[in-house]
Amino acid sequence: MSLSAKHRVAVLGASGYTGAELLRLLLTHPHVEIAALTADRHVGKDIAEVFPQFLDVGLPRLVSVDAVPFDSIDAVFCCLPHGTTQDIIKGIRTDHPTVRVFDLSADFRLQDVELYAKWYGEHRAPALQPEAVYGLVEVNRDKIRTAMLVAVPGCYPTSAQLPLYPLLKAGKILTEDIIVDAKSGVSGAGRSAKEGSLFTEVTEGIHAYGVANHRHRPEIEQGLSWAAGQPVVISFTPHLMPMSRGILSTMYVKLAPGVTADDLRTTLAQAYAGEPFVKVLPAGQAPQTRHVRGTNRLHIGVFADTLPGRAIVFGAEDNLTKGASGQALQCFNVAFGLPETLGLSGLALFP
Amino acid sequence: MSLSAKHRVAVLGASGYTGAELLRLLLTHPHVEIAALTADRHVGKDIAEVFPQFLDVGLPRLVSVDAVPFDSIDAVFCCLPHGTTQDIIKGIRTDHPTVRVFDLSADFRLQDVELYAKWYGEHRAPALQPEAVYGLVEVNRDKIRTAMLVAVPGCYPTSAQLPLYPLLKAGKILTEDIIVDAKSGVSGAGRSAKEGSLFTEVTEGIHAYGVANHRHRPEIEQGLSWAAGQPVVISFTPHLMPMSRGILSTMYVKLAPGVTADDLRTTLAQAYAGEPFVKVLPAGQAPQTRHVRGTNRLHIGVFADTLPGRAIVFGAEDNLTKGASGQALQCFNVAFGLPETLGLSGLALFP
Amino acid sequence: MSLSAKHRVAVLGASGYTGAELLRLLLTHPHVEIAALTADRHVGKDIAEVFPQFLDVGLPRLVSVDAVPFDSIDAVFCCLPHGTTQDIIKGIRTDHPTVRVFDLSADFRLQDVELYAKWYGEHRAPALQPEAVYGLVEVNRDKIRTAMLVAVPGCYPTSAQLPLYPLLKAGKILTEDIIVDAKSGVSGAGRSAKEGSLFTEVTEGIHAYGVANHRHRPEIEQGLSWAAGQPVVISFTPHLMPMSRGILSTMYVKLAPGVTADDLRTTLAQAYAGEPFVKVLPAGQAPQTRHVRGTNRLHIGVFADTLPGRAIVFGAEDNLTKGASGQALQCFNVAFGLPETLGLSGLALFP
Amino acid sequence: MSLSAKHRVAVLGASGYTGAELLRLLLTHPHVEIAALTADRHVGKDIAEVFPQFLDVGLPRLVSVDAVPFDSIDAVFCCLPHGTTQDIIKGIRTDHPTVRVFDLSADFRLQDVELYAKWYGEHRAPALQPEAVYGLVEVNRDKIRTAMLVAVPGCYPTSAQLPLYPLLKAGKILTEDIIVDAKSGVSGAGRSAKEGSLFTEVTEGIHAYGVANHRHRPEIEQGLSWAAGQPVVISFTPHLMPMSRGILSTMYVKLAPGVTADDLRTTLAQAYAGEPFVKVLPAGQAPQTRHVRGTNRLHIGVFADTLPGRAIVFGAEDNLTKGASGQALQCFNVAFGLPETLGLSGLALFP
């Protein structure tokens, strides 16, 4: 397929926030044709009835998953909640084996299906798990090139793994006592109507949730263990704060003997030199989620701690973009051999 | 100049919000080369020190206005505060007559320089005023094509004029008793440090300001008077509310005899048929600023009022985009004969 | 009953926002004993499990309405949704006729039960309607003193009626062309989980809703008609904006012949002289909802309009306090012959 | 002086946020007469011109510090910025030795004046430092009873010290590796006009600031060292987030051998049993800043960490109340032998 050809894609679950974000990005992609959109509760509607920002842009009407013409589809983005996802993807992989699947749910992220079962309930497509490739592009690019099923990483895991992966891999920090204090915007909770996501319950305040008990911890630990070459257990505390988008992970780490915070910054800068989306800030600069809002960027900052032998590493991203739909599109670009920044070159909407 | 060539542009006042927004858009424009950026207080700095979202995107360093190589520049976007703007633009127009100027300040918006003086202080370049073209593209497109100096409309005026212009022009509404109740985000106040723009002073509340005494009223009246072919005086009450971007103008108008709210919607739909940025919503739908955030779109809604003979017309825009930098870029595209949506095709960042 | 005695009160529907706000106020009231709290979905729980701000303050556990010891109760605050309210209040008024009822729902606000039926559905206790007193204290104080059933006014109606009532009564403004453009915080929608109340759907934007079709319009018109002594029809457009609390009503009115905006301000100042909660701001000052947040105050501002013969009147309140629970407590104080400010003397939490 | 008598107090610096918060509280205090308010930039004004929430409540006009009748004043609350504070307090303590001073600035918090000099500049009243009592009431109550100069603790230090003090004192946690990840609202930055405090710069995002370099760290370390009986060095990272009020400190600590997270909770519950303002939440519950907004409360939560031998301790407060003005008033109540909750019994404004 030539570079100028258009790949036909379907977006399953287009009425949720990751679906909408993906559409926003896909609409700027020169080599994508959005062939089908699904939303079970809104079959037959114009997507603009669900998301008025898409008024009059020529998108196809919402259909059910059954109505997607998978035979003429090159790639599927699956923005469905975990659980149902497994059955649908199993069906696609079985009946339409040439369709590449980019799954934004958690269903295929954990290689260990028993670990999956512990956090999410029994896995209904365990046989597919081995073929799933973890879509953390900067780490796993080569495998993604040929992957037919990409498990796009979670929002928190992306913000924690990208800053820590090169440090663990290079042995610059210890595997013990890694503390991830994460702050997230509300869009991570999706568009479903929950008391805890109401404006009145979220604005003007902050609180931790899922303390020592959040599903994204095993995913982070899986990635860090790959990097370290040994099992890593972390402390992970997510906080919900009054903003729509953004995750800031503040990470407290122990330096390997003889290593300084400046060394960490250098290691990261080298690891991500040439990467279009991961940027290491100059010394003294702490990243702000605002400056990556709506983009596929992740900004990293590194500081020496006041506690000797420790450092503080920040990772800031947009949970819906680099933490979900943007990264999914980045995986798509890699898988289809396209320039990695297509559809993803936008900079932050700030202020 | 061929379509594929790049036009060299300078952005004067790149360290303010309209400057940043313009850069965000220009960076996605295929036929623009950003040749110079100025910011008097930040000369010599990388723009990323002022706006970290521009980290590592290859923009030129900030210089003073004197250091801009106007000889090799095709267009200047002037994002400076009113007043100083006049002198600088006079200098450019005099010394570099082939440079097209797109002025985002209020300096050349009011054709009547005495009216200008009343609201902004004495005009220091009155001789230039006659050559300035008011840059409301959907209304003034033809004049903009050949304009050398475009006065880009203000944020409030855009949100009020675009919905009302066709209605007045077609005689569908009366010129009397037009009431514009406008609600704006805080970015309209710019980046200067003012007590009234502090987070703590703005969040969790709303208030009117400049009641019956706001500088944008004469600009709105000027445009509506052009449309009506007679002097129009309006009631205009702006409110400041806790959001960064967006203006919603709720407009209470009197229908001409025999005209219905549905007629207004039809008139508007016809007037803006084919326009890429102005969209008339279906009956029953009220526009939200969120759905045009970060875009050059303006969404219009029309409702019958409970008061007989009256209707309610809504205009929703992003004050920094369609209300400022986006519209400036739209003017640029028109003036240089480019497709009008270049650099402006992005959809709203929602949520 | 002596002034120092405590009145035993029950709060029905304590797990909603008006219930919580009422508790906050009642806990500072020297002559109130909170004898019972109900919340059907939370029977048996400590209220602090529902609203952690009440941790360890000695409130009774949540019970069902059936379990309230009405025989030993002096007053009931009914914070239930409309509809169910009617049956419960009918039961109380029948079986416990000495219990005073303060109903925060809409159920007994409209004197015309057919009008009620049109907006809310058939009324199931129409026989009770004639005994209900509309609890707009500053207007209806005398009737409230002896009322057994007080219909506490709605949030929007309070913000619009208090500023306009004295003006219509004194004939200072015309009854025609009254336009109420209202902006409300999200708490007005209550604590129920609705997509439209999610943080992500509300933050960073504004939109109108219920345009020309909101249930509070007939209630406002009822009050204004009483004031004018003739039927008044208004234009009413509510907007939802990103704040928890607060309503600002911006009202566009026509002056009676010979009357000025200053006259309006004088009329209002005289009408509310001595009132502890209604304050008329000096000329030139527009009220902010922030400055009455969490209080029973309503701030009024008056401006001449640019349109001749017109004025702009602002009313700012906290929708949960003066617009609901505070006003209910004010009614209670009046009904029980207590100083009107008991439990209501707090000033705004600002910033 | 009898309990019913009124103590005459002066508030220096009434035009800032801590001044306003103090006034809000003092106005509900039955034994306080507000005798003087100062604000250098607003001499002669009504405080309602500066803070409209105080409209018509009978407060004295703003004067300069020189005009305060210290001879008839019992207590001074000093809400001035550090630095100037020292000279003024020195003058008061010298010329009016019976006046009790409650200083909300940082000027007398650090016992070591050289440490003070390192972070704030040279101390101009070092001789006064030894008489200053650190006003963390729950820890220092006895000394405050007789103190003539109380250094009211900082906002961050209060949120970190109260949860950790009893744990260190009882030897339940180790002194090493204490990590305080704090999230603060914007009001902590005061009312001065700074770019970094603008709504547009703060909303919809989060970032750390003063990383490993914030003035409140030495103050926290001072208190924790007192508790531990040995020098304690901590890691302290403050973050700025989009809310007006509130601080949440998430603290990662190491358990002493054999100690569990439940033990920590028990230790804290015992330490604060009977305390009106410090509340330890049940197991499994993480505190939210919303639930203490506008109150003098501090809510503590304790969780076992996933890292063995570690626990997570949360402290949530309102930075302007328990973190500043409320605590100052609590100190005042203690110093004047009044019930500690006078003026401070209000519960959170939520939603």
GROMACS .gro file of N, CA, C and O in nm, chain A residues 17 20-21 24 27-28 48 51-57 187 191 199 203-204 244-245 279-282 285 291-294 297 299 318 320 345-351, chain B residues 17 20-21 24 27-28 48 51-57 187 191 199 203-204 244-245 279-282 285 291-294 297 299 318 320 345-351:
model
  328
   17TYR      N    1  -1.528   0.911   2.573
   17TYR     CA    2  -1.428   1.017   2.561
   17TYR      C    3  -1.305   0.974   2.481
   17TYR      O    4  -1.251   1.054   2.404
   20ALA      N    5  -1.410   0.991   2.119
   20ALA     CA    6  -1.416   1.128   2.067
   20ALA      C    7  -1.276   1.183   2.043
   20ALA      O    8  -1.249   1.250   1.942
   21GLU      N    9  -1.186   1.155   2.136
   21GLU     CA   10  -1.050   1.205   2.120
   21GLU      C   11  -0.983   1.144   1.997
   21GLU      O   12  -0.915   1.212   1.921
   24ARG      N   13  -1.114   1.312   1.687
   24ARG     CA   14  -1.052   1.443   1.670
   24ARG      C   15  -0.916   1.430   1.602
   24ARG      O   16  -0.882   1.510   1.513
   27LEU      N   17  -0.934   1.275   1.226
   27LEU     CA   18  -0.984   1.369   1.125
   27LEU      C   19  -0.872   1.457   1.069
   27LEU      O   20  -0.890   1.520   0.965
   28THR      N   21  -0.759   1.462   1.137
   28THR     CA   22  -0.646   1.540   1.083
   28THR      C   23  -0.543   1.450   1.016
   28THR      O   24  -0.437   1.497   0.975
   48ALA      N   25  -2.271   1.385   1.578
   48ALA     CA   26  -2.284   1.521   1.630
   48ALA      C   27  -2.397   1.533   1.731
   48ALA      O   28  -2.403   1.629   1.808
   51PHE      N   29  -2.173   1.416   2.026
   51PHE     CA   30  -2.061   1.508   2.045
   51PHE      C   31  -2.075   1.621   1.943
   51PHE      O   32  -2.027   1.608   1.829
   52PRO      N   33  -2.138   1.731   1.981
   52PRO     CA   34  -2.166   1.837   1.884
   52PRO      C   35  -2.043   1.899   1.818
   52PRO      O   36  -2.056   1.972   1.721
   53GLN      N   37  -1.925   1.871   1.872
   53GLN     CA   38  -1.806   1.926   1.805
   53GLN      C   39  -1.785   1.865   1.668
   53GLN      O   40  -1.709   1.918   1.588
   54PHE      N   41  -1.852   1.754   1.641
   54PHE     CA   42  -1.834   1.690   1.510
   54PHE      C   43  -1.943   1.727   1.411
   54PHE      O   44  -1.964   1.659   1.310
   55LEU      N   45  -2.014   1.833   1.439
   55LEU     CA   46  -2.119   1.879   1.350
   55LEU      C   47  -2.061   1.905   1.211
   55LEU      O   48  -1.962   1.977   1.196
   56ASP      N   49  -2.123   1.838   1.113
   56ASP     CA   50  -2.096   1.877   0.975
   56ASP      C   51  -1.952   1.850   0.930
   56ASP      O   52  -1.895   1.929   0.856
   57VAL      N   53  -1.896   1.740   0.976
   57VAL     CA   54  -1.762   1.706   0.928
   57VAL      C   55  -1.760   1.580   0.842
   57VAL      O   56  -1.653   1.530   0.807
  187SER      N   57  -1.157   1.307   3.318
  187SER     CA   58  -1.197   1.235   3.196
  187SER      C   59  -1.153   1.090   3.201
  187SER      O   60  -1.211   1.006   3.130
  191ARG      N   61  -1.731   0.876   3.039
  191ARG     CA   62  -1.850   0.960   3.029
  191ARG      C   63  -1.970   0.902   3.103
  191ARG      O   64  -2.079   0.958   3.096
  199PHE      N   65  -1.965   1.738   3.862
  199PHE     CA   66  -1.891   1.863   3.879
  199PHE      C   67  -1.884   1.902   4.025
  199PHE      O   68  -1.777   1.936   4.079
  203THR      N   69  -1.506   1.951   4.173
  203THR     CA   70  -1.445   2.084   4.170
  203THR      C   71  -1.396   2.124   4.308
  203THR      O   72  -1.442   2.073   4.410
  204GLU      N   73  -1.303   2.215   4.311
  204GLU     CA   74  -1.255   2.277   4.435
  204GLU      C   75  -1.215   2.174   4.542
  204GLU      O   76  -1.257   2.183   4.658
  244SER      N   77  -1.026   1.843   3.349
  244SER     CA   78  -1.078   1.741   3.260
  244SER      C   79  -0.969   1.644   3.217
  244SER      O   80  -0.988   1.524   3.216
  245ARG      N   81  -0.857   1.700   3.178
  245ARG     CA   82  -0.752   1.620   3.117
  245ARG      C   83  -0.619   1.641   3.188
  245ARG      O   84  -0.589   1.751   3.232
  279LYS      N   85   0.965   1.445   2.579
  279LYS     CA   86   1.059   1.556   2.591
  279LYS      C   87   1.109   1.565   2.735
  279LYS      O   88   1.029   1.560   2.829
  280VAL      N   89   1.237   1.579   2.750
  280VAL     CA   90   1.296   1.594   2.883
  280VAL      C   91   1.325   1.742   2.906
  280VAL      O   92   1.396   1.805   2.827
  281LEU      N   93   1.265   1.798   3.010
  281LEU     CA   94   1.279   1.942   3.036
  281LEU      C   95   1.417   1.974   3.093
  281LEU      O   96   1.481   1.889   3.154
  282PRO      N   97   1.461   2.097   3.073
  282PRO     CA   98   1.589   2.138   3.131
  282PRO      C   99   1.587   2.129   3.284
  282PRO      O  100   1.480   2.131   3.346
  285GLN      N  101   1.318   2.273   3.579
  285GLN     CA  102   1.185   2.296   3.524
  285GLN      C  103   1.094   2.177   3.551
  285GLN      O  104   1.125   2.063   3.515
  291HIS      N  105   0.069   2.209   2.949
  291HIS     CA  106   0.153   2.230   2.831
  291HIS      C  107   0.155   2.111   2.736
  291HIS      O  108   0.217   2.116   2.630
  292VAL      N  109   0.090   2.003   2.778
  292VAL     CA  110   0.077   1.888   2.686
  292VAL      C  111  -0.070   1.855   2.660
  292VAL      O  112  -0.101   1.753   2.599
  293ARG      N  113  -0.157   1.942   2.704
  293ARG     CA  114  -0.301   1.915   2.691
  293ARG      C  115  -0.341   1.897   2.545
  293ARG      O  116  -0.312   1.981   2.460
  294GLY      N  117  -0.408   1.790   2.518
  294GLY     CA  118  -0.456   1.766   2.382
  294GLY      C  119  -0.349   1.716   2.287
  294GLY      O  120  -0.372   1.706   2.168
  297ARG      N  121   0.223   1.438   2.358
  297ARG     CA  122   0.352   1.457   2.425
  297ARG      C  123   0.351   1.410   2.570
  297ARG      O  124   0.248   1.414   2.638
  299HIS      N  125   0.596   1.514   2.895
  299HIS     CA  126   0.707   1.597   2.941
  299HIS      C  127   0.764   1.538   3.071
  299HIS      O  128   0.689   1.504   3.163
  318ASP      N  129  -0.133   1.411   2.867
  318ASP     CA  130  -0.278   1.418   2.859
  318ASP      C  131  -0.328   1.274   2.863
  318ASP      O  132  -0.294   1.194   2.775
  320LEU      N  133  -0.604   1.143   2.789
  320LEU     CA  134  -0.684   1.099   2.674
  320LEU      C  135  -0.602   1.090   2.546
  320LEU      O  136  -0.645   1.027   2.450
  345SER      N  137   0.052   1.590   1.536
  345SER     CA  138   0.149   1.698   1.547
  345SER      C  139   0.096   1.820   1.621
  345SER      O  140   0.169   1.916   1.643
  346GLY      N  141  -0.029   1.816   1.663
  346GLY     CA  142  -0.085   1.932   1.731
  346GLY      C  143  -0.015   1.962   1.862
  346GLY      O  144   0.028   1.871   1.932
  347LEU      N  145  -0.006   2.090   1.894
  347LEU     CA  146   0.053   2.131   2.021
  347LEU      C  147  -0.057   2.168   2.119
  347LEU      O  148  -0.175   2.176   2.084
  348ALA      N  149  -0.017   2.192   2.240
  348ALA     CA  150  -0.115   2.208   2.348
  348ALA      C  151  -0.204   2.330   2.331
  348ALA      O  152  -0.159   2.437   2.292
  349LEU      N  153  -0.330   2.310   2.363
  349LEU     CA  154  -0.424   2.420   2.372
  349LEU      C  155  -0.402   2.487   2.507
  349LEU      O  156  -0.455   2.443   2.609
  350PHE      N  157  -0.321   2.588   2.507
  350PHE     CA  158  -0.295   2.660   2.631
  350PHE      C  159  -0.288   2.807   2.601
  350PHE      O  160  -0.218   2.843   2.507
  351PRO      N  161  -0.351   2.899   2.669
  351PRO     CA  162  -0.432   2.867   2.787
  351PRO      C  163  -0.563   2.800   2.742
  351PRO      O  164  -0.599   2.806   2.627
  368TYR      N  165  -0.138   3.576   2.499
  368TYR     CA  166  -0.223   3.460   2.468
  368TYR      C  167  -0.263   3.454   2.321
  368TYR      O  168  -0.270   3.346   2.262
  371ALA      N  169   0.035   3.320   2.138
  371ALA     CA  170   0.053   3.175   2.155
  371ALA      C  171  -0.049   3.098   2.072
  371ALA      O  172  -0.016   2.997   2.009
  372GLU      N  173  -0.171   3.146   2.072
  372GLU     CA  174  -0.275   3.076   1.998
  372GLU      C  175  -0.244   3.080   1.848
  372GLU      O  176  -0.262   2.980   1.776
  375ARG      N  177   0.025   2.828   1.771
  375ARG     CA  178  -0.030   2.692   1.769
  375ARG      C  179  -0.093   2.661   1.633
  375ARG      O  180  -0.075   2.552   1.578
  378LEU      N  181   0.169   2.671   1.324
  378LEU     CA  182   0.257   2.554   1.317
  378LEU      C  183   0.193   2.437   1.241
  378LEU      O  184   0.263   2.344   1.202
  379THR      N  185   0.063   2.443   1.222
  379THR     CA  186  -0.003   2.336   1.145
  379THR      C  187  -0.032   2.380   1.003
  379THR      O  188  -0.094   2.307   0.926
  399ALA      N  189   0.984   2.871   2.424
  399ALA     CA  190   0.947   2.765   2.519
  399ALA      C  191   0.972   2.807   2.664
  399ALA      O  192   0.917   2.747   2.756
  402PHE      N  193   0.633   2.995   2.691
  402PHE     CA  194   0.522   2.901   2.669
  402PHE      C  195   0.580   2.761   2.646
  402PHE      O  196   0.613   2.725   2.531
  403PRO      N  197   0.592   2.682   2.753
  403PRO     CA  198   0.659   2.552   2.740
  403PRO      C  199   0.594   2.455   2.643
  403PRO      O  200   0.654   2.355   2.607
  404GLN      N  201   0.472   2.484   2.598
  404GLN     CA  202   0.412   2.394   2.500
  404GLN      C  203   0.488   2.397   2.368
  404GLN      O  204   0.470   2.309   2.284
  405PHE      N  205   0.572   2.499   2.348
  405PHE     CA  206   0.646   2.509   2.222
  405PHE      C  207   0.787   2.452   2.232
  405PHE      O  208   0.872   2.480   2.149
  406LEU      N  209   0.811   2.374   2.333
  406LEU     CA  210   0.941   2.312   2.351
  406LEU      C  211   0.977   2.230   2.227
  406LEU      O  212   0.899   2.145   2.182
  407ASP      N  213   1.094   2.265   2.172
  407ASP     CA  214   1.153   2.175   2.073
  407ASP      C  215   1.071   2.165   1.944
  407ASP      O  216   1.060   2.057   1.886
  408VAL      N  217   1.013   2.276   1.902
  408VAL     CA  218   0.942   2.271   1.774
  408VAL      C  219   1.010   2.355   1.666
  408VAL      O  220   0.954   2.376   1.559
  538SER      N  221  -0.935   3.433   2.941
  538SER     CA  222  -0.821   3.460   2.853
  538SER      C  223  -0.838   3.589   2.776
  538SER      O  224  -0.740   3.648   2.730
  542ARG      N  225  -0.260   3.802   2.935
  542ARG     CA  226  -0.171   3.737   3.032
  542ARG      C  227  -0.114   3.834   3.135
  542ARG      O  228  -0.030   3.795   3.217
  550PHE      N  229  -0.690   3.339   3.973
  550PHE     CA  230  -0.775   3.222   3.985
  550PHE      C  231  -0.875   3.239   4.098
  550PHE      O  232  -0.995   3.214   4.083
  554THR      N  233  -1.267   3.198   3.991
  554THR     CA  234  -1.329   3.066   4.000
  554THR      C  235  -1.457   3.072   4.082
  554THR      O  236  -1.476   3.164   4.163
  555GLU      N  237  -1.546   2.977   4.059
  555GLU     CA  238  -1.665   2.960   4.141
  555GLU      C  239  -1.747   3.089   4.154
  555GLU      O  240  -1.785   3.129   4.265
  595SER      N  241  -1.127   2.933   3.079
  595SER     CA  242  -1.019   3.002   3.011
  595SER      C  243  -1.065   3.060   2.879
  595SER      O  244  -1.034   3.174   2.846
  596ARG      N  245  -1.136   2.979   2.804
  596ARG     CA  246  -1.171   3.016   2.668
  596ARG      C  247  -1.320   3.008   2.646
  596ARG      O  248  -1.386   2.920   2.700
  630LYS      N  249  -2.164   2.759   1.180
  630LYS     CA  250  -2.259   2.649   1.173
  630LYS      C  251  -2.386   2.686   1.248
  630LYS      O  252  -2.380   2.736   1.360
  631VAL      N  253  -2.500   2.662   1.185
  631VAL     CA  254  -2.628   2.688   1.248
  631VAL      C  255  -2.683   2.556   1.301
  631VAL      O  256  -2.700   2.461   1.225
  632LEU      N  257  -2.708   2.552   1.431
  632LEU     CA  258  -2.753   2.426   1.493
  632LEU      C  259  -2.899   2.400   1.460
  632LEU      O  260  -2.977   2.492   1.433
  633PRO      N  261  -2.940   2.273   1.466
  633PRO     CA  262  -3.081   2.239   1.443
  633PRO      C  263  -3.171   2.304   1.550
  633PRO      O  264  -3.124   2.339   1.659
  636GLN      N  265  -3.156   2.314   1.973
  636GLN     CA  266  -3.022   2.290   2.025
  636GLN      C  267  -2.952   2.422   2.056
  636GLN      O  268  -2.940   2.509   1.970
  642HIS      N  269  -1.789   2.308   2.266
  642HIS     CA  270  -1.784   2.234   2.140
  642HIS      C  271  -1.714   2.310   2.030
  642HIS      O  272  -1.698   2.257   1.919
  643VAL      N  273  -1.673   2.432   2.056
  643VAL     CA  274  -1.592   2.505   1.958
  643VAL      C  275  -1.457   2.545   2.018
  643VAL      O  276  -1.381   2.621   1.956
  644ARG      N  277  -1.427   2.494   2.133
  644ARG     CA  278  -1.301   2.533   2.201
  644ARG      C  279  -1.180   2.499   2.116
  644ARG      O  280  -1.164   2.387   2.068
  645GLY      N  281  -1.097   2.599   2.098
  645GLY     CA  282  -0.974   2.578   2.023
  645GLY      C  283  -0.994   2.573   1.873
  645GLY      O  284  -0.901   2.543   1.799
  648ARG      N  285  -1.449   2.781   1.473
  648ARG     CA  286  -1.591   2.771   1.449
  648ARG      C  287  -1.673   2.868   1.535
  648ARG      O  288  -1.635   2.903   1.646
  650HIS      N  289  -2.076   2.859   1.653
  650HIS     CA  290  -2.203   2.786   1.648
  650HIS      C  291  -2.318   2.879   1.685
  650HIS      O  292  -2.309   2.954   1.782
  669ASP      N  293  -1.477   3.037   2.041
  669ASP     CA  294  -1.359   3.047   2.125
  669ASP      C  295  -1.302   3.187   2.105
  669ASP      O  296  -1.265   3.224   1.993
  671LEU      N  297  -1.024   3.317   2.173
  671LEU     CA  298  -0.887   3.327   2.124
  671LEU      C  299  -0.872   3.277   1.981
  671LEU      O  300  -0.773   3.306   1.916
  696SER      N  301  -0.833   2.364   1.054
  696SER     CA  302  -0.929   2.254   1.042
  696SER      C  303  -0.950   2.176   1.171
  696SER      O  304  -1.032   2.086   1.177
  697GLY      N  305  -0.876   2.209   1.276
  697GLY     CA  306  -0.889   2.135   1.401
  697GLY      C  307  -1.028   2.148   1.462
  697GLY      O  308  -1.092   2.252   1.453
  698LEU      N  309  -1.071   2.039   1.524
  698LEU     CA  310  -1.201   2.041   1.594
  698LEU      C  311  -1.178   2.059   1.743
  698LEU      O  312  -1.066   2.053   1.792
  699ALA      N  313  -1.287   2.075   1.813
  699ALA     CA  314  -1.278   2.113   1.953
  699ALA      C  315  -1.213   2.007   2.040
  699ALA      O  316  -1.239   1.886   2.024
  700LEU      N  317  -1.133   2.052   2.132
  700LEU     CA  318  -1.078   1.967   2.236
  700LEU      C  319  -1.186   1.952   2.343
  700LEU      O  320  -1.202   2.037   2.431
  701PHE      N  321  -1.263   1.845   2.329
  701PHE     CA  322  -1.368   1.821   2.427
  701PHE      C  323  -1.372   1.674   2.456
  701PHE      O  324  -1.380   1.596   2.359
  702PRO      N  325  -1.378   1.623   2.579
  702PRO     CA  326  -1.378   1.709   2.697
  702PRO      C  327  -1.239   1.767   2.721
  702PRO      O  328  -1.145   1.725   2.659
   0.00000   0.00000   0.00000
